[in-house]
PDB file of C-alpha atoms and ligand atoms in Angstrom:
ATOM      1  CA  MET A 612      27.288  53.303  35.929  1.00 68.00           C
ATOM      2  CA  GLN A 613      30.788  53.976  36.423  1.00 86.00           C
ATOM      3  CA  ARG A 614      33.364  53.722  33.931  1.00 95.00           C
ATOM      4  CA  GLN A 615      34.917  50.154  34.722  1.00 96.00           C
ATOM      5  CA  PRO A 616      38.477  50.564  33.766  1.00 98.00           C
ATOM      6  CA  THR A 617      39.184  47.767  30.651  1.00 98.00           C
ATOM      7  CA  ILE A 618      41.989  46.304  28.925  1.00 98.00           C
ATOM      8  CA  GLU A 619      41.179  44.082  25.857  1.00 98.00           C
ATOM      9  CA  TRP A 620      44.258  41.767  25.649  1.00 98.00           C
ATOM     10  CA  GLN A 621      45.152  39.832  22.589  1.00 97.00           C
ATOM     11  CA  THR A 622      46.817  37.017  24.600  1.00 98.00           C
ATOM     12  CA  ASN A 623      47.969  35.048  21.316  1.00 98.00           C
ATOM     13  CA  GLY A 624      47.355  34.951  17.789  1.00 97.00           C
ATOM     14  CA  ILE A 625      46.676  31.405  17.256  1.00 97.00           C
ATOM     15  CA  CYS A 626      43.491  29.646  16.875  1.00 97.00           C
ATOM     16  CA  ASN A 627      42.311  26.019  16.368  1.00 97.00           C
ATOM     17  CA  TYR A 628      39.364  27.177  14.176  1.00 97.00           C
ATOM     18  CA  ASP A 629      39.086  28.867  10.736  1.00 95.00           C
ATOM     19  CA  CYS A 630      35.692  30.073  10.681  1.00 95.00           C
ATOM     20  CA  SER A 631      35.226  31.337   7.047  1.00 92.00           C
ATOM     21  CA  TYR A 632      34.084  34.615   8.444  1.00 90.00           C
ATOM     22  CA  CYS A 633      36.797  35.385  10.604  1.00 92.00           C
ATOM     23  CA  ILE A 634      37.799  38.833  10.703  1.00 87.00           C
ATOM     24  CA  GLN A 635      41.332  38.363  11.438  1.00 88.00           C
ATOM     25  CA  SER A 636      43.252  36.918   8.564  1.00 86.00           C
ATOM     26  CA  LYS A 637      45.184  33.965   8.644  1.00 88.00           C
ATOM     27  CA  LYS A 638      48.193  35.915   8.159  1.00 86.00           C
ATOM     28  CA  PHE A 639      47.689  37.570  12.118  1.00 86.00           C
ATOM     29  CA  ARG A 640      46.083  34.608  13.543  1.00 93.00           C
ATOM     30  CA  GLN A 641      49.222  33.305  14.387  1.00 95.00           C
ATOM     31  CA  GLY A 642      51.627  33.832  17.496  1.00 96.00           C
ATOM     32  CA  HIS A 643      52.082  33.799  21.226  1.00 97.00           C
ATOM     33  CA  PRO A 644      54.360  35.444  23.897  1.00 98.00           C
ATOM     34  CA  SER A 645      57.133  33.927  25.078  1.00 98.00           C
ATOM     35  CA  ASP A 646      57.234  33.060  28.868  1.00 98.00           C
ATOM     36  CA  GLU A 647      59.613  36.102  29.625  1.00 98.00           C
ATOM     37  CA  GLU A 648      56.788  38.032  27.669  1.00 98.00           C
ATOM     38  CA  ILE A 649      53.894  36.838  29.925  1.00 98.00           C
ATOM     39  CA  GLU A 650      56.006  37.848  33.111  1.00 98.00           C
ATOM     40  CA  LYS A 651      56.292  41.513  31.512  1.00 98.00           C
ATOM     41  CA  PHE A 652      52.966  41.279  30.889  1.00 98.00           C
ATOM     42  CA  LEU A 653      51.818  40.386  34.215  1.00 98.00           C
ATOM     43  CA  ALA A 654      54.370  42.693  35.830  1.00 98.00           C
ATOM     44  CA  PHE A 655      52.704  45.572  33.625  1.00 98.00           C
ATOM     45  CA  PHE A 656      49.354  44.631  35.039  1.00 98.00           C
ATOM     46  CA  ALA A 657      50.360  44.478  38.554  1.00 98.00           C
ATOM     47  CA  ARG A 658      51.884  47.909  38.539  1.00 96.00           C
ATOM     48  CA  LEU A 659      48.814  49.164  36.974  1.00 96.00           C
ATOM     49  CA  PRO A 660      46.772  51.753  39.668  1.00 92.00           C
ATOM     50  CA  ARG A 661      43.452  51.273  40.271  1.00 94.00           C
ATOM     51  CA  ILE A 662      41.428  47.980  39.813  1.00 97.00           C
ATOM     52  CA  TRP A 663      41.013  47.000  35.829  1.00 98.00           C
ATOM     53  CA  GLU A 664      38.916  44.155  33.904  1.00 98.00           C
ATOM     54  CA  ILE A 665      41.353  42.549  31.713  1.00 98.00           C
ATOM     55  CA  LYS A 666      39.375  40.973  29.210  1.00 98.00           C
ATOM     56  CA  MET A 667      41.635  38.253  26.841  1.00 98.00           C
ATOM     57  CA  SER A 668      40.923  36.932  23.498  1.00 97.00           C
ATOM     58  CA  GLY A 669      43.072  35.359  20.794  1.00 94.00           C
ATOM     59  CA  GLY A 670      42.831  34.020  17.858  1.00 94.00           C
ATOM     60  CA  GLU A 671      41.507  31.302  21.120  1.00 98.00           C
ATOM     61  CA  PRO A 672      43.243  31.901  24.286  1.00 98.00           C
ATOM     62  CA  PHE A 673      42.924  28.399  25.497  1.00 98.00           C
ATOM     63  CA  ALA A 674      44.256  27.188  22.048  1.00 98.00           C
ATOM     64  CA  PHE A 675      47.837  28.613  23.619  1.00 98.00           C
ATOM     65  CA  LYS A 676      49.157  26.253  26.125  1.00 97.00           C
ATOM     66  CA  GLY A 677      50.782  29.245  28.144  1.00 98.00           C
ATOM     67  CA  PHE A 678      47.474  30.493  28.845  1.00 98.00           C
ATOM     68  CA  MET A 679      46.312  28.161  31.161  1.00 98.00           C
ATOM     69  CA  ASP A 680      50.146  27.486  32.274  1.00 98.00           C
ATOM     70  CA  LYS A 681      51.130  30.630  32.719  1.00 98.00           C
ATOM     71  CA  ILE A 682      48.821  33.567  32.316  1.00 98.00           C
ATOM     72  CA  ILE A 683      45.976  32.192  34.279  1.00 98.00           C
ATOM     73  CA  PRO A 684      47.989  31.222  37.470  1.00 98.00           C
ATOM     74  CA  GLY A 685      49.539  34.651  37.473  1.00 98.00           C
ATOM     75  CA  LEU A 686      46.371  36.779  36.743  1.00 98.00           C
ATOM     76  CA  ALA A 687      45.143  34.658  39.771  1.00 98.00           C
ATOM     77  CA  LYS A 688      47.546  36.644  42.224  1.00 98.00           C
ATOM     78  CA  LEU A 689      46.486  39.974  41.182  1.00 98.00           C
ATOM     79  CA  PRO A 690      43.767  41.935  41.974  1.00 97.00           C
ATOM     80  CA  HIS A 691      41.956  42.681  38.587  1.00 98.00           C
ATOM     81  CA  HIS A 692      39.095  41.202  37.296  1.00 98.00           C
ATOM     82  CA  ILE A 693      39.072  38.527  34.543  1.00 98.00           C
ATOM     83  CA  SER A 694      37.280  38.339  31.482  1.00 98.00           C
ATOM     84  CA  ILE A 695      37.520  35.943  28.789  1.00 98.00           C
ATOM     85  CA  LEU A 696      36.309  35.674  25.016  1.00 98.00           C
ATOM     86  CA  THR A 697      36.550  32.035  23.849  1.00 98.00           C
ATOM     87  CA  ASN A 698      35.082  29.882  21.378  1.00 98.00           C
ATOM     88  CA  LEU A 699      34.649  27.362  24.156  1.00 98.00           C
ATOM     89  CA  SER A 700      36.563  24.726  22.269  1.00 98.00           C
ATOM     90  CA  ALA A 701      38.441  24.047  25.736  1.00 98.00           C
ATOM     91  CA  PRO A 702      37.551  20.675  27.446  1.00 98.00           C
ATOM     92  CA  LEU A 703      35.090  20.715  30.399  1.00 98.00           C
ATOM     93  CA  SER A 704      38.134  19.521  32.736  1.00 98.00           C
ATOM     94  CA  ILE A 705      40.390  23.003  31.786  1.00 98.00           C
ATOM     95  CA  LEU A 706      36.994  25.275  32.182  1.00 98.00           C
ATOM     96  CA  ASP A 707      36.948  23.689  35.728  1.00 98.00           C
ATOM     97  CA  LYS A 708      40.361  24.230  36.082  1.00 98.00           C
ATOM     98  CA  LEU A 709      40.225  28.057  35.192  1.00 98.00           C
ATOM     99  CA  VAL A 710      37.070  28.254  37.691  1.00 98.00           C
ATOM    100  CA  THR A 711      39.218  26.731  40.322  1.00 98.00           C
ATOM    101  CA  LEU A 712      41.938  29.247  39.701  1.00 98.00           C
ATOM    102  CA  VAL A 713      40.133  32.808  38.874  1.00 98.00           C
ATOM    103  CA  GLY A 714      36.175  31.800  39.383  1.00 96.00           C
ATOM    104  CA  ASP A 715      36.244  34.626  41.838  1.00 97.00           C
ATOM    105  CA  LYS A 716      37.289  37.370  39.839  1.00 97.00           C
ATOM    106  CA  LEU A 717      35.602  36.344  36.187  1.00 98.00           C
ATOM    107  CA  SER A 718      33.664  39.057  35.689  1.00 98.00           C
ATOM    108  CA  VAL A 719      32.400  38.311  31.963  1.00 98.00           C
ATOM    109  CA  VAL A 720      32.576  34.706  30.032  1.00 98.00           C
ATOM    110  CA  SER A 721      31.817  35.528  26.394  1.00 98.00           C
ATOM    111  CA  VAL A 722      30.908  32.121  24.297  1.00 98.00           C
ATOM    112  CA  SER A 723      30.958  32.002  20.714  1.00 98.00           C
ATOM    113  CA  LEU A 724      28.669  29.777  19.164  1.00 98.00           C
ATOM    114  CA  HIS A 725      30.690  29.137  15.623  1.00 97.00           C
ATOM    115  CA  LEU A 726      28.588  26.130  14.005  1.00 97.00           C
ATOM    116  CA  GLU A 727      30.884  25.293  11.472  1.00 96.00           C
ATOM    117  CA  TYR A 728      32.513  23.834  14.219  1.00 98.00           C
ATOM    118  CA  VAL A 729      29.887  22.930  16.551  1.00 98.00           C
ATOM    119  CA  GLU A 730      26.239  21.665  16.868  1.00 97.00           C
ATOM    120  CA  ALA A 731      24.372  24.117  19.081  1.00 97.00           C
ATOM    121  CA  PRO A 732      22.789  21.482  21.497  1.00 97.00           C
ATOM    122  CA  GLU A 733      26.476  20.365  22.756  1.00 98.00           C
ATOM    123  CA  PHE A 734      27.534  23.537  22.543  1.00 98.00           C
ATOM    124  CA  ILE A 735      24.248  24.742  24.751  1.00 98.00           C
ATOM    125  CA  ASP A 736      25.142  21.936  26.869  1.00 98.00           C
ATOM    126  CA  LYS A 737      28.479  22.637  27.694  1.00 98.00           C
ATOM    127  CA  VAL A 738      27.543  26.180  28.430  1.00 98.00           C
ATOM    128  CA  LYS A 739      25.010  25.244  30.528  1.00 98.00           C
ATOM    129  CA  GLN A 740      27.501  23.247  32.812  1.00 98.00           C
ATOM    130  CA  LEU A 741      29.789  26.270  33.032  1.00 98.00           C
ATOM    131  CA  ARG A 742      26.862  28.408  33.694  1.00 98.00           C
ATOM    132  CA  GLN A 743      26.600  25.975  37.120  1.00 98.00           C
ATOM    133  CA  TRP A 744      30.143  26.185  38.116  1.00 98.00           C
ATOM    134  CA  LEU A 745      30.305  30.150  37.836  1.00 98.00           C
ATOM    135  CA  ARG A 746      29.465  32.765  40.142  1.00 97.00           C
ATOM    136  CA  PRO A 747      26.133  34.076  40.184  1.00 97.00           C
ATOM    137  CA  GLU A 748      27.331  37.598  39.307  1.00 97.00           C
ATOM    138  CA  THR A 749      29.984  36.522  37.010  1.00 98.00           C
ATOM    139  CA  SER A 750      27.994  37.170  33.122  1.00 97.00           C
ATOM    140  CA  LEU A 751      27.813  34.386  30.894  1.00 98.00           C
ATOM    141  CA  VAL A 752      26.852  35.167  27.059  1.00 97.00           C
ATOM    142  CA  ILE A 753      26.461  33.146  24.148  1.00 98.00           C
ATOM    143  CA  ASN A 754      27.761  35.549  20.845  1.00 97.00           C
ATOM    144  CA  SER A 755      26.495  34.414  17.452  1.00 96.00           C
ATOM    145  CA  VAL A 756      27.673  36.275  14.804  1.00 96.00           C
ATOM    146  CA  LEU A 757      24.831  36.573  12.069  1.00 97.00           C
ATOM    147  CA  VAL A 758      25.782  34.734   9.206  1.00 96.00           C
ATOM    148  CA  PRO A 759      24.205  35.703   6.176  1.00 95.00           C
ATOM    149  CA  ASN A 760      21.738  32.575   4.948  1.00 91.00           C
ATOM    150  CA  THR A 761      22.179  31.184   8.137  1.00 95.00           C
ATOM    151  CA  LEU A 762      19.752  33.262  10.205  1.00 97.00           C
ATOM    152  CA  GLU A 763      16.545  31.449  10.087  1.00 96.00           C
ATOM    153  CA  ASN A 764      18.720  28.425  11.705  1.00 97.00           C
ATOM    154  CA  LEU A 765      19.831  31.392  14.128  1.00 97.00           C
ATOM    155  CA  LEU A 766      16.012  32.236  15.126  1.00 97.00           C
ATOM    156  CA  ALA A 767      15.639  28.768  16.048  1.00 97.00           C
ATOM    157  CA  ILE A 768      18.784  28.141  18.115  1.00 97.00           C
ATOM    158  CA  ARG A 769      17.960  31.662  19.983  1.00 97.00           C
ATOM    159  CA  GLY A 770      14.994  29.786  21.039  1.00 97.00           C
ATOM    160  CA  LEU A 771      17.000  26.762  22.514  1.00 97.00           C
ATOM    161  CA  VAL A 772      19.570  29.229  23.814  1.00 98.00           C
ATOM    162  CA  GLU A 773      16.669  31.343  26.007  1.00 97.00           C
ATOM    163  CA  GLY A 774      15.240  28.031  26.440  1.00 97.00           C
ATOM    164  CA  SER A 775      18.100  27.260  28.843  1.00 97.00           C
ATOM    165  CA  SER A 776      17.752  30.331  30.932  1.00 97.00           C
ATOM    166  CA  LEU A 777      21.191  31.742  28.803  1.00 98.00           C
ATOM    167  CA  LYS A 778      21.766  34.819  27.488  1.00 97.00           C
ATOM    168  CA  TYR A 779      21.942  35.260  23.698  1.00 97.00           C
ATOM    169  CA  PHE A 780      23.861  38.012  21.785  1.00 97.00           C
ATOM    170  CA  PRO A 781      23.861  38.892  18.217  1.00 97.00           C
ATOM    171  CA  GLN A 782      26.146  40.397  16.496  1.00 95.00           C
ATOM    172  CA  VAL A 783      26.134  41.773  12.624  1.00 96.00           C
ATOM    173  CA  MET A 784      28.930  40.386  10.768  1.00 95.00           C
ATOM    174  CA  LYS A 785      31.327  42.603   9.922  1.00 90.00           C
ATOM    175  CA  THR A 786      33.899  42.845   7.064  1.00 86.00           C
ATOM    176  CA  LYS A 787      37.388  44.523   6.651  1.00 79.00           C
ATOM    177  CA  HIS A 788      35.532  47.748   5.915  1.00 80.00           C
ATOM    178  CA  GLY A 789      32.239  48.007   8.267  1.00 87.00           C
ATOM    179  CA  VAL A 790      29.232  46.057   8.477  1.00 92.00           C
ATOM    180  CA  PHE A 791      28.463  43.097   5.638  1.00 93.00           C
ATOM    181  CA  PRO A 792      25.849  44.410   3.381  1.00 94.00           C
ATOM    182  CA  TYR A 793      22.844  42.035   3.869  1.00 96.00           C
ATOM    183  CA  THR A 794      19.943  41.465   0.967  1.00 94.00           C
ATOM    184  CA  GLU A 795      16.644  42.780   2.092  1.00 93.00           C
ATOM    185  CA  SER A 796      15.313  39.249   3.329  1.00 92.00           C
ATOM    186  CA  ASP A 797      18.416  38.713   5.254  1.00 94.00           C
ATOM    187  CA  LYS A 798      17.570  42.343   6.976  1.00 94.00           C
ATOM    188  CA  ALA A 799      14.659  41.524   7.967  1.00 95.00           C
ATOM    189  CA  LEU A 800      15.925  38.243   9.874  1.00 96.00           C
ATOM    190  CA  VAL A 801      18.520  40.496  11.817  1.00 96.00           C
ATOM    191  CA  VAL A 802      15.841  42.716  12.786  1.00 95.00           C
ATOM    192  CA  GLN A 803      14.107  40.123  14.488  1.00 95.00           C
ATOM    193  CA  LEU A 804      17.114  38.501  15.691  1.00 97.00           C
ATOM    194  CA  THR A 805      18.492  41.637  17.412  1.00 96.00           C
ATOM    195  CA  GLY A 806      15.118  43.495  18.216  1.00 93.00           C
ATOM    196  CA  LYS A 807      14.375  46.960  16.345  1.00 91.00           C
ATOM    197  CA  ASN A 808      16.444  49.685  18.044  1.00 90.00           C
ATOM    198  CA  PRO A 809      19.007  47.507  20.620  1.00 94.00           C
ATOM    199  CA  SER A 810      20.907  48.643  23.234  1.00 92.00           C
ATOM    200  CA  ALA A 811      24.819  47.549  23.533  1.00 93.00           C
ATOM    201  CA  LYS A 812      23.361  44.975  25.914  1.00 91.00           C
ATOM    202  CA  GLU A 813      21.147  43.657  23.632  1.00 94.00           C
ATOM    203  CA  ALA A 814      23.127  43.340  20.440  1.00 94.00           C
ATOM    204  CA  ASN A 815      26.130  44.186  18.229  1.00 94.00           C
ATOM    205  CA  LEU A 816      25.563  46.487  15.358  1.00 93.00           C
ATOM    206  CA  ALA A 817      28.696  47.853  15.360  1.00 93.00           C
ATOM    207  CA  PRO A 818      27.305  51.538  15.659  1.00 92.00           C
ATOM    208  CA  SER A 819      28.783  55.066  14.726  1.00 94.00           C
ATOM    209  CA  TYR A 820      29.389  57.269  17.686  1.00 96.00           C
ATOM    210  CA  ARG A 821      31.169  59.434  16.090  1.00 97.00           C
ATOM    211  CA  GLY A 822      31.144  62.942  18.094  1.00 97.00           C
ATOM    212  CA  LEU A 823      30.515  61.746  21.417  1.00 97.00           C
ATOM    213  CA  VAL A 824      32.780  61.951  23.967  1.00 97.00           C
ATOM    214  CA  CYS A 825      34.765  58.660  24.939  1.00 98.00           C
ATOM    215  CA  TRP A 826      37.544  57.618  27.228  1.00 98.00           C
ATOM    216  CA  SER A 827      39.205  55.163  25.067  1.00 98.00           C
ATOM    217  CA  GLY A 828      43.220  55.270  25.612  1.00 98.00           C
ATOM    218  CA  VAL A 829      42.444  56.919  29.369  1.00 98.00           C
ATOM    219  CA  GLU A 830      40.418  54.034  30.704  1.00 98.00           C
ATOM    220  CA  TYR A 831      40.180  51.544  27.934  1.00 98.00           C
ATOM    221  CA  PHE A 832      42.443  50.262  25.618  1.00 98.00           C
ATOM    222  CA  VAL A 833      43.409  47.063  23.517  1.00 98.00           C
ATOM    223  CA  LEU A 834      46.506  45.469  23.875  1.00 98.00           C
ATOM    224  CA  ASP A 835      47.982  42.867  21.431  1.00 97.00           C
ATOM    225  CA  GLN A 836      49.990  39.501  22.109  1.00 97.00           C
ATOM    226  CA  LYS A 837      53.417  41.626  21.196  1.00 97.00           C
ATOM    227  CA  GLY A 838      52.502  44.426  23.917  1.00 98.00           C
ATOM    228  CA  HIS A 839      51.110  46.899  21.577  1.00 98.00           C
ATOM    229  CA  ALA A 840      48.744  49.159  22.602  1.00 98.00           C
ATOM    230  CA  TRP A 841      46.183  51.155  21.338  1.00 98.00           C
ATOM    231  CA  ALA A 842      43.139  53.692  22.102  1.00 98.00           C
ATOM    232  CA  CYS A 843      40.572  51.073  20.905  1.00 98.00           C
ATOM    233  CA  ARG A 844      40.009  48.756  18.045  1.00 95.00           C
ATOM    234  CA  THR A 845      38.943  51.252  15.287  1.00 95.00           C
ATOM    235  CA  ALA A 846      42.125  53.413  16.342  1.00 97.00           C
ATOM    236  CA  LYS A 847      44.222  50.569  15.845  1.00 95.00           C
ATOM    237  CA  ARG A 848      42.801  49.765  12.273  1.00 92.00           C
ATOM    238  CA  PHE A 849      43.986  53.153  11.338  1.00 94.00           C
ATOM    239  CA  GLN A 850      47.091  53.389  13.344  1.00 95.00           C
ATOM    240  CA  GLN A 851      46.065  55.692  15.166  1.00 96.00           C
ATOM    241  CA  GLY A 852      45.656  56.452  19.001  1.00 96.00           C
ATOM    242  CA  TYR A 853      48.876  54.413  19.617  1.00 98.00           C
ATOM    243  CA  LEU A 854      49.573  54.337  23.333  1.00 98.00           C
ATOM    244  CA  GLY A 855      53.208  52.599  23.136  1.00 98.00           C
ATOM    245  CA  ASN A 856      54.366  49.503  23.981  1.00 98.00           C
ATOM    246  CA  VAL A 857      53.998  47.744  27.813  1.00 98.00           C
ATOM    247  CA  LEU A 858      56.975  45.183  27.179  1.00 98.00           C
ATOM    248  CA  ALA A 859      59.259  48.047  25.979  1.00 97.00           C
ATOM    249  CA  ASP A 860      58.242  50.538  29.301  1.00 96.00           C
ATOM    250  CA  THR A 861      57.561  52.826  26.382  1.00 98.00           C
ATOM    251  CA  PHE A 862      53.213  52.572  27.244  1.00 98.00           C
ATOM    252  CA  GLU A 863      51.505  55.715  28.442  1.00 97.00           C
ATOM    253  CA  LEU A 864      47.675  56.612  28.740  1.00 97.00           C
ATOM    254  CA  LYS A 865      46.352  59.494  27.429  1.00 97.00           C
ATOM    255  CA  SER A 866      45.115  62.232  30.182  1.00 96.00           C
ATOM    256  CA  LEU A 867      41.586  63.102  29.018  1.00 97.00           C
ATOM    257  CA  PRO A 868      38.743  61.814  26.756  1.00 98.00           C
ATOM    258  CA  MET A 869      38.143  63.134  23.004  1.00 97.00           C
ATOM    259  CA  PRO A 870      35.075  63.123  20.542  1.00 98.00           C
ATOM    260  CA  CYS A 871      35.188  59.819  18.830  1.00 98.00           C
ATOM    261  CA  GLN A 872      36.411  60.403  15.249  1.00 97.00           C
ATOM    262  CA  TYR A 873      35.539  57.188  13.784  1.00 96.00           C
ATOM    263  CA  ASP A 874      32.162  55.969  12.166  1.00 94.00           C
ATOM    264  CA  ILE A 875      31.965  52.439  13.608  1.00 94.00           C
ATOM    265  CA  CYS A 876      32.762  50.810  16.949  1.00 95.00           C
ATOM    266  CA  PRO A 877      32.772  47.440  16.355  1.00 92.00           C
ATOM    267  CA  CYS A 878      33.088  46.396  19.788  1.00 92.00           C
ATOM    268  CA  THR A 879      30.361  46.445  22.551  1.00 93.00           C
ATOM    269  CA  VAL A 880      33.028  46.232  25.557  1.00 95.00           C
ATOM    270  CA  PRO A 881      33.789  50.337  25.366  1.00 96.00           C
ATOM    271  CA  ALA A 882      29.900  51.399  25.589  1.00 95.00           C
ATOM    272  CA  ASN A 883      28.801  48.451  27.925  1.00 95.00           C
ATOM    273  CA  ARG A 884      31.768  49.675  30.338  1.00 96.00           C
ATOM    274  CA  GLY A 885      30.119  53.157  30.548  1.00 95.00           C
ATOM    275  CA  MET A 886      33.506  54.885  27.867  1.00 97.00           C
ATOM    276  CA  ILE A 887      30.874  56.493  25.967  1.00 97.00           C
ATOM    277  CA  GLU A 888      29.111  59.543  27.131  1.00 96.00           C
ATOM    278  CA  GLY A 889      25.316  59.555  26.001  1.00 90.00           C
ATOM    279  CA  ILE A 890      24.475  56.307  25.058  1.00 84.00           C
ATOM    280  CA  LYS A 891      22.877  53.328  26.916  1.00 59.00           C
ATOM    281  CA  ILE A 892      25.337  51.317  28.980  1.00 52.00           C
ATOM    282  CA  ASN A 893      25.279  47.975  30.253  1.00 49.00           C
ATOM    283  CA  HIS A 894      28.348  45.520  31.507  1.00 51.00           C
ATOM    284  CA  GLU A 895      27.439  42.732  30.385  1.00 56.00           C
ATOM    285  CA  ASN A 896      29.429  42.057  27.699  1.00 57.00           C
TER     286      ASN A 896
HETATM  287  S1  SF4 B2267      37.081  31.302  16.719  1.00 52.86           S
HETATM  288 FE1  SF4 B2267      37.207  33.345  16.293  1.00 52.86          FE
HETATM  289  S2  SF4 B2267      39.429  33.603  15.974  1.00 52.86           S
HETATM  290 FE2  SF4 B2267      39.113  31.525  15.779  1.00 52.86          FE
HETATM  291  S3  SF4 B2267      38.487  31.518  13.390  1.00 52.86           S
HETATM  292 FE3  SF4 B2267      36.633  31.479  14.381  1.00 52.86          FE
HETATM  293  S4  SF4 B2267      36.200  33.686  14.861  1.00 52.86           S
HETATM  294 FE4  SF4 B2267      38.432  33.619  14.172  1.00 52.86          FE
HETATM  295  S1  SF4 B2268      33.473  55.289  20.420  1.00 52.86           S
HETATM  296 FE1  SF4 B2268      34.278  53.645  20.204  1.00 52.86          FE
HETATM  297  S2  SF4 B2268      35.109  54.018  17.831  1.00 52.86           S
HETATM  298 FE2  SF4 B2268      34.860  55.690  19.018  1.00 52.86          FE
HETATM  299  S3  SF4 B2268      36.688  56.223  20.325  1.00 52.86           S
HETATM  300 FE3  SF4 B2268      35.771  55.365  21.339  1.00 52.86          FE
HETATM  301  S4  SF4 B2268      35.969  53.004  21.083  1.00 52.86           S
HETATM  302 FE4  SF4 B2268      36.837  53.826  19.443  1.00 52.86          FE
END
């Protein structure tokens, strides 16, 4: 599989939920770009050579009014592919508008199931409706954080999801410093939910790819709501791999891939876009 150049853009910090297991602290779940800054982001994307995938997340993107008012109409005019990570709390009328505006560009829609805020059957019904509106080529994936003490319930929910011909994507729960230390009995349930040796397409186990050549910073980067760009999420956490600021015109990509130097790769996007050499790859999340 060819590498798919990809930007993970945190369009805004604000979120309409406050999940107990959220890895973004409340301090960082705030703020959004101004109209003027959105125009600068769009101008930056317009200048990019080649076609990139712009995967947007927050906070919660739809919780920011400018997301549907400015960002999506702006991206509709650009050639890039669009992906979205959302808690799917936006009303169906808004999701319908999204598909009308950029349905032909949507690559991956990742919808996160947060059982502290929604009931699984209603959530699945909403996802089924969205699936009907999307092109067959658009991937639609239900993310599910494997929250301790809820795993038996999640097994039943996985059955409901797969029984609706939808894709269930389990993710181990992360903490600030790595993966949550599950109890022995929960570990067995985690394996039931993820499978024994899942690929990055099948589950997110937040593995280590230390030593493998990675194209992050070259054909993949993360971009925050203030315009700061970093080679990858882990690099950002360690305040390394800074690529400059796209709003201040100081952004510059690295020219060469480098061996990964980290013990955790918390997100499957780089793996599933072909950025990490020598692992099983797939472009579905
Ligand atoms: S929806 Fe996502 S960003 Fe918002 S509080 Fe929950 S986990 Fe955090
Ligand atoms: S393998 Fe993951 S953690 Fe390592 S450099 Fe690449 S994106 Fe970052």
